[in-house]
Coordinates of C-alpha atoms and ligand atoms in Angstrom, one line a residue:
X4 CA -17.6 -1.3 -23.3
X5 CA -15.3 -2.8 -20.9
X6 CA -14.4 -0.7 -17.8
X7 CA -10.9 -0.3 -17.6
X8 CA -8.8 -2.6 -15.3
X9 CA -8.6 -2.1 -12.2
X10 CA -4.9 -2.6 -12.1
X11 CA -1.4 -0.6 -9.8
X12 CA 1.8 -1.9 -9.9
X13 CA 2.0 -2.2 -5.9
X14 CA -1.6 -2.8 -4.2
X15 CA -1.0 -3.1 -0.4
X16 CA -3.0 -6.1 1.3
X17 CA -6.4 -4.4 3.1
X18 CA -5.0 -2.7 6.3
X19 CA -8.7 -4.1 7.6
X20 CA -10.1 -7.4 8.7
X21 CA -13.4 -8.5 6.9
X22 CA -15.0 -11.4 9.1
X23 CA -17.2 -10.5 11.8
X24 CA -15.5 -11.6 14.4
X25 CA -12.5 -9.7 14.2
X26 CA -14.8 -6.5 15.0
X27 CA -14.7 -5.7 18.6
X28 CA -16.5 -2.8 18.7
X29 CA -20.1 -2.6 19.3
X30 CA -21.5 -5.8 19.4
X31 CA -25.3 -4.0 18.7
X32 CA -24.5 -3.5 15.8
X33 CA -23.0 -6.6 14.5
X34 CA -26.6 -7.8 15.6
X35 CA -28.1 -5.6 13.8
X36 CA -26.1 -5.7 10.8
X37 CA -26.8 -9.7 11.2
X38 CA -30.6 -9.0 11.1
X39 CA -30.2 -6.6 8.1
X40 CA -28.4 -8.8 6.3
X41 CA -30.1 -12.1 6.5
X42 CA -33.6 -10.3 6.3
X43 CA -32.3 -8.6 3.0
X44 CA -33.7 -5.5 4.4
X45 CA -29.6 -3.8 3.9
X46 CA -30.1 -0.2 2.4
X47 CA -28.1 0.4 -0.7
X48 CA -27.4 3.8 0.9
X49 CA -25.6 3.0 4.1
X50 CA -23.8 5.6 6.7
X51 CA -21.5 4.4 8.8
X52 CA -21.3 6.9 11.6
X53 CA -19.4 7.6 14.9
X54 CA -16.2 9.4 16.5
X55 CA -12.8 8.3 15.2
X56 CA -11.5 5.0 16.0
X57 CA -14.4 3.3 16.6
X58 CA -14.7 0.7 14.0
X59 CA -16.2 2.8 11.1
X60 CA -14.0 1.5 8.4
X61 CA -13.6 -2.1 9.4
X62 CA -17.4 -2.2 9.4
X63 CA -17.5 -1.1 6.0
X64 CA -15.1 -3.7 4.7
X65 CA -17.2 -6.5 6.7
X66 CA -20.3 -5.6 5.3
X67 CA -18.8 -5.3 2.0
X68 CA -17.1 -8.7 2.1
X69 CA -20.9 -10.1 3.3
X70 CA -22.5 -8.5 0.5
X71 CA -19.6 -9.9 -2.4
X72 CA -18.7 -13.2 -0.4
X73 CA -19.8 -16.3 -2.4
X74 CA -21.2 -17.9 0.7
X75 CA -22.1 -15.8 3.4
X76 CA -23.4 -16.7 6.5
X77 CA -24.5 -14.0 6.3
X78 CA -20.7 -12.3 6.7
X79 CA -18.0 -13.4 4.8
X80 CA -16.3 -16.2 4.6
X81 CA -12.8 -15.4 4.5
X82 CA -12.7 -18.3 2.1
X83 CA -13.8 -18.1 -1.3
X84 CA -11.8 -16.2 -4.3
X85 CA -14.4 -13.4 -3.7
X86 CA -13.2 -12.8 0.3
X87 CA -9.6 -13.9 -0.7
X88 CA -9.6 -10.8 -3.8
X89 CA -11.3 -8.6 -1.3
X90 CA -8.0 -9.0 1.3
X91 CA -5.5 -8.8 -1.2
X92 CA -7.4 -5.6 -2.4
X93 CA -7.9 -6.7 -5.6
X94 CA -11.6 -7.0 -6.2
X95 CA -12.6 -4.9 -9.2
X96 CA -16.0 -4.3 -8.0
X97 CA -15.1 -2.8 -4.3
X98 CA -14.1 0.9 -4.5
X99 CA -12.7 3.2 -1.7
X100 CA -13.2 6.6 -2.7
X101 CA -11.4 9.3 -0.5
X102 CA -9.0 12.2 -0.2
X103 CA -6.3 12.3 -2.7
X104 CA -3.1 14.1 -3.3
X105 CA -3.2 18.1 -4.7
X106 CA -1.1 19.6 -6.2
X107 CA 2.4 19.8 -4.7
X108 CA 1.5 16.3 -3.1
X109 CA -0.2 17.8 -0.5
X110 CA -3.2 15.7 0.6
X111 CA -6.3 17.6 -0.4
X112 CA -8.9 18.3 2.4
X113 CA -11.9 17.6 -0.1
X114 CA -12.8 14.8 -2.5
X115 CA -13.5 16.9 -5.9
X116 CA -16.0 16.7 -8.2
X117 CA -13.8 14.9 -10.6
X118 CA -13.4 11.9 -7.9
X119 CA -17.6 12.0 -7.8
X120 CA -17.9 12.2 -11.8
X121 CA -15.1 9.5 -13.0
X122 CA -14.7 7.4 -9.8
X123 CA -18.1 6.8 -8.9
X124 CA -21.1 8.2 -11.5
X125 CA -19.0 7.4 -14.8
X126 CA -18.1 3.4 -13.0
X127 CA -21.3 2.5 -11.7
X128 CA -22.7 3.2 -15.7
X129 CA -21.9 -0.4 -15.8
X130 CA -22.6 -3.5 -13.8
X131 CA -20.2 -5.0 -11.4
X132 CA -17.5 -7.3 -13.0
X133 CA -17.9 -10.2 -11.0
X134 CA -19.1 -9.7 -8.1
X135 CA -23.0 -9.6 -7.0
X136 CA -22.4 -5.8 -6.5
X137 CA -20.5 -2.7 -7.5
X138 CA -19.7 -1.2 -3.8
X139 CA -18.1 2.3 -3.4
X140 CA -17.0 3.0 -0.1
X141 CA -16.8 6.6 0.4
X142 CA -14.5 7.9 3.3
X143 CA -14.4 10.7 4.8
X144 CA -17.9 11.5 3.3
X145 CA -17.9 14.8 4.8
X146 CA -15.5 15.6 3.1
X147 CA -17.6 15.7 0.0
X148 CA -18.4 19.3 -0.3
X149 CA -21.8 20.8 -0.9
X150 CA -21.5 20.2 -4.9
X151 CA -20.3 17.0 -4.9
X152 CA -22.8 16.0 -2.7
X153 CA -25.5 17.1 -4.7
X154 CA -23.5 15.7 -7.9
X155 CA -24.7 12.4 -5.9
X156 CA -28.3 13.0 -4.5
X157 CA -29.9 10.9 -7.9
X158 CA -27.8 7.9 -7.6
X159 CA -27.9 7.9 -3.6
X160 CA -32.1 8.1 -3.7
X161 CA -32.3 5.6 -6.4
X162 CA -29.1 3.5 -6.9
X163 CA -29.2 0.9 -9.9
X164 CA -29.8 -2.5 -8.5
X165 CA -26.2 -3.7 -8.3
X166 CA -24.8 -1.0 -6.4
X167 CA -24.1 -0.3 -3.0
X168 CA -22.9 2.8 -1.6
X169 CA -21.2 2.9 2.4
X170 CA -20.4 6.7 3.4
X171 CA -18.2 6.7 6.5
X172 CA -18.3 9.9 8.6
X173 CA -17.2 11.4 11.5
X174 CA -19.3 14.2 11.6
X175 CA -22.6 13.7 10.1
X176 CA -23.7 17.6 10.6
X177 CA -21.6 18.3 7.6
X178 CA -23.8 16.1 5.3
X179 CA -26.4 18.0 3.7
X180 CA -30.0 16.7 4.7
X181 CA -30.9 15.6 1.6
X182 CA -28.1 13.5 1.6
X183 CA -28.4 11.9 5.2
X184 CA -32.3 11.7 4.5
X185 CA -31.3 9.3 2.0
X186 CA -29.4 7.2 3.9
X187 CA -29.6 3.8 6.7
X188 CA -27.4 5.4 9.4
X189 CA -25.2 2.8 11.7
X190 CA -24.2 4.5 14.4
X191 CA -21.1 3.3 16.1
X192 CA -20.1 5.2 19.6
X193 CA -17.3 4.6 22.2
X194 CA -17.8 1.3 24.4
X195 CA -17.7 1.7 28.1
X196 CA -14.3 1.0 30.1
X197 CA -15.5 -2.4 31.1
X198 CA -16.2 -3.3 27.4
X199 CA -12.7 -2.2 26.6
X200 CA -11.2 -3.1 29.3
X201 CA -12.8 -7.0 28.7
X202 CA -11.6 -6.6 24.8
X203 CA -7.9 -5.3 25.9
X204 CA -7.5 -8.4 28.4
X205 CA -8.7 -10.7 25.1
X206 CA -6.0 -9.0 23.4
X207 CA -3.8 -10.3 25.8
X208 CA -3.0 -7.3 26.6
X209 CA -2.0 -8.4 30.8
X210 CA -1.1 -5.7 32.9
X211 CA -1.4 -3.1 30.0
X212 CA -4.9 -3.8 30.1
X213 CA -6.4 -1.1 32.4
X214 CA -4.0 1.5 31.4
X215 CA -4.6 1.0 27.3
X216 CA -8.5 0.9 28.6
X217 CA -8.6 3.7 30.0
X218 CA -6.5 6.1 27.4
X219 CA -8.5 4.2 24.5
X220 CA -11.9 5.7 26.0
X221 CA -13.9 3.1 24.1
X222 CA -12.1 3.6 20.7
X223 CA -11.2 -0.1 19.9
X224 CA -9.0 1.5 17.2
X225 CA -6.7 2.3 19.9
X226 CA -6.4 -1.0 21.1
X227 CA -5.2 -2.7 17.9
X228 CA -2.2 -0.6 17.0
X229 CA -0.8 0.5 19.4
X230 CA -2.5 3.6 19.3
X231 CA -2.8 4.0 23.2
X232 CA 0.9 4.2 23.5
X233 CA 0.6 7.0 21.1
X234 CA -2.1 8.5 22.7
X235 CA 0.3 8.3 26.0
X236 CA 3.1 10.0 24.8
X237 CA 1.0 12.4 23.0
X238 CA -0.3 13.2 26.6
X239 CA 3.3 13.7 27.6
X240 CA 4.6 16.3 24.9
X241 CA 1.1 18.3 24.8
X242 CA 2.3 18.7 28.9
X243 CA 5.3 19.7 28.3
X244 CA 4.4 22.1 25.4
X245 CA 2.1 23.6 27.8
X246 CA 4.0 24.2 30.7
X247 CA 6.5 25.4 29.1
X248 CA 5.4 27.1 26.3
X249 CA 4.9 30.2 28.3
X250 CA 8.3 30.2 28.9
X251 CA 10.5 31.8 26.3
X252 CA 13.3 30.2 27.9
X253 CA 12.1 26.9 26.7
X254 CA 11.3 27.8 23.3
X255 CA 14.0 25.7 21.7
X256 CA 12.7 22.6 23.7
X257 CA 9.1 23.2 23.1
X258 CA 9.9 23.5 19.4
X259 CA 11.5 19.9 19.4
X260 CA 8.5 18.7 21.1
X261 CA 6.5 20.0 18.6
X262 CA 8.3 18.3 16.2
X263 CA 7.9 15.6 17.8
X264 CA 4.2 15.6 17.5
X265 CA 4.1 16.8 14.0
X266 CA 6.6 13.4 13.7
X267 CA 4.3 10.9 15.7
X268 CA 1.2 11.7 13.5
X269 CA 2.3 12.0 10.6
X270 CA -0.6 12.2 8.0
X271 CA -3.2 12.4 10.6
X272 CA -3.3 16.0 11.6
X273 CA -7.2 16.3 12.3
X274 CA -6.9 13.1 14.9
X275 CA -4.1 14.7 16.5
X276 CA -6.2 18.6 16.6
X277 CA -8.9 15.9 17.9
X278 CA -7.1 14.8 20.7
X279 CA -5.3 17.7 21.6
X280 CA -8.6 19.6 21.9
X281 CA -9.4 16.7 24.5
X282 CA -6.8 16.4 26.4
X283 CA -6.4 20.7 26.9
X284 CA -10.1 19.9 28.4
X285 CA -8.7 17.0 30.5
X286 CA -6.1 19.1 31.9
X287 CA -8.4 22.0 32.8
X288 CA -10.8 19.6 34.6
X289 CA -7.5 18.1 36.3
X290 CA -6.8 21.6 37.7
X291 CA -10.8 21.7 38.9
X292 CA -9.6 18.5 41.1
X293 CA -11.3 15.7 38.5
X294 CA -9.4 13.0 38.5
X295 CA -8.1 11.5 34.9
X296 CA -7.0 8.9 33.5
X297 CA -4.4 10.4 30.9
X298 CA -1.4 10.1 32.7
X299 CA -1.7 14.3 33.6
X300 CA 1.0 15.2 36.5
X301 CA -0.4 17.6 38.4
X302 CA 3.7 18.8 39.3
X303 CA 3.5 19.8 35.5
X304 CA 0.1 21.4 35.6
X305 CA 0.8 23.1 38.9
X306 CA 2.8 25.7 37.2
X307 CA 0.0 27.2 34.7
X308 CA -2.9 29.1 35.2
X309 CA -5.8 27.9 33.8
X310 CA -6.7 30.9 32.0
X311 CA -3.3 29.5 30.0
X312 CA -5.0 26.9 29.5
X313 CA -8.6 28.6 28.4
X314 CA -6.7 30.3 25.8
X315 CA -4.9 27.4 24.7
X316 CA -8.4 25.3 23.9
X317 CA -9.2 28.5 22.4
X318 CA -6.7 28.5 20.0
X319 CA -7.1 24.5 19.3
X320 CA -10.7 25.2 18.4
X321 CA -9.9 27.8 16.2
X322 CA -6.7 25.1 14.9
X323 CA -9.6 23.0 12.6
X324 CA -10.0 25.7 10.7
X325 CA -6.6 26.7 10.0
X326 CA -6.3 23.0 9.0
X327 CA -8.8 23.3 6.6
X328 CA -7.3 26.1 5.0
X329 CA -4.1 24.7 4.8
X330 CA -2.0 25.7 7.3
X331 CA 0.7 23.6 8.0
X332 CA 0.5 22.0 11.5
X333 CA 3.9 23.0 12.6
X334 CA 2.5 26.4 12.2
X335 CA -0.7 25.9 13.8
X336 CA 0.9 24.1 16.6
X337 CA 3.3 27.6 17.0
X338 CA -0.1 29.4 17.1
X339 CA -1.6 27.1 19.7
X340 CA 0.8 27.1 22.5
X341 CA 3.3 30.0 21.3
X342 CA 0.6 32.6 20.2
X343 CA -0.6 35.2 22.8
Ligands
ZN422 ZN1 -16.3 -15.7 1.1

């Protein structure tokens, strides 16, 4: 009756920290976490919930490693074999369920029914190995679609004893009721500049630190890798796109600095959709005289309209769904700022 092993040739260390006070995001929830967790009052249907970048899956790992660790207080360790496994990524009893490759090795935009029935239902038949529970972290939740999500309704309203369920989502709406209903929501948000800005000169971060503040906009995420410089030059191309995207002139340039973007987020097409959409609004409210923080030259901006610009959030918003059926970026990216 033995579940099979848990066992792949080449298991990558967790990308994620699991002690408490590697989390810098929002410190009202590690209270209340704290609270939850020492009172024993922890639902075994959690939601972690907020934008991207804010701390969602790093809180998932902590309270994991609390819940498995073999002496909490009340997070983990970081010491015993239990935390030590759960770094190395090698605990049987702590699974991440989430998008996997399609056919073609294209990454699928939906986890399928198959994930829900064999990866989740079919394992937690049987207790946890070894550890005090069997914990399924499922991420990006919303991307379980309306059948799978039903598939899990029993289990999520009453889970057997030893297991613990952790949906991470970034957009909550796309949870059916029943399902949310069923859940204890954690709610993380962006932090304020000064919180950031007080975490980026911790970080050591010297005379970076306003400058990575203010492009992270409260998304620790940002912070830790780098990301801001990212989010910088991303702020650079989508200008240059945009200014000269009208111009047919250009079209060989603009196409390298599409490829360039395609390039720089690689893999993370909806985060870079995400911030597009956000900067296209930054750059309009530059043009209405707002000032910004996103590194927008106004020389640049000078030289489009801002009905160009209207039509190019347009086109973004209507970008998200192309993604979700599909399209490759460097298409949608062509549609975006090429299109008319
Ligand atoms: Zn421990």
């Amino acid at each position: 009756m033995a579940r099979a092993k848990f066992e792949e040739p080449d298991i990558k260390e967790l990308e994620y920290p699991i002690t408490i006070d590697n989390f810098y995001s929002s410190q009202d929830i590690v209270k209340r976490v704290e609270n939850l967790l020492k009172s024993g009052k922890l639902g075994q249907t959690l939601l972690i919930s907020g934008p991207p970048s804010v701390g969602k899956t790093t809180l998932a790992y902590i309270i994991s490693a609390a819940l498995e660790c073999e002496k909490p207080d009340p997070f983990a360790c970081n010491k015993c074999l239990s935390c030590k496994k759960i770094k190395k990524n090698i605990f049987p009893d702590l699974r991440y369920i989430t998008l996997k490759e399609g056919e073609m090795g294209k990454m699928r935009t939906q986890i399928v029914i198959e994930q829900v029935r064999e990866d989740i239902l079919k394992v937690a038949e049987l207790p946890p190995y070894e550890g005090r529970k069997l914990i399924f972290i499922v991420e990006p939740s919303e991307a379980l679609n309306a059948s799978c999500q039903n598939a899990l309704l029993k289990i999520l309203e009453e889970p057997p004893d030893y297991v613990q369920f952790v949906l991470i989502a970034k957009e909550v709406s796309r949870l059916l009721p029943t399902v949310r209903s069923r859940c204890q929501e954690l709610s993380l948000k962006e932090l304020t500049f000064e919180e950031t800005y007080k975490i980026a000169r911790k970080l050591n971060f010297g005379k970076d630190a306003e400058i990575a503040a203010q492009v992270s906009r409260g998304r620790v995420g940002l912070l830790l890798n780098d990301g801001w410089k990212d989010y910088l030059a991303l702020s650079e191309i989508l200008q240059k796109i945009v200014v000269f995207g009208k111009n047919i002139e250009y079209f060989g340039e603009v196409n390298s600095k599409i490829d360039e973007l395609v390039t720089l987020y690689k893999e993370k097409e909806n985060i870079v959709l995400d911030e597009t959409l956000y900067l296209i609004k930054e750059f309009i409210r530059a043009k209405d005289g707002f000032q910004s923080n996103n590194n927008i030259k106004m020389e640049f901006l000078n030289s489009v309209s801002k009905e160009h610009l209207y039509r190019i959030e347009q086109r973004t918003i209507e970008a998200t769904e192309m993604l979700n059926r599909n399209v490759g970026i460097k298409l949608i990216y062509n549609y975006i700022f090429l299109g008319e």
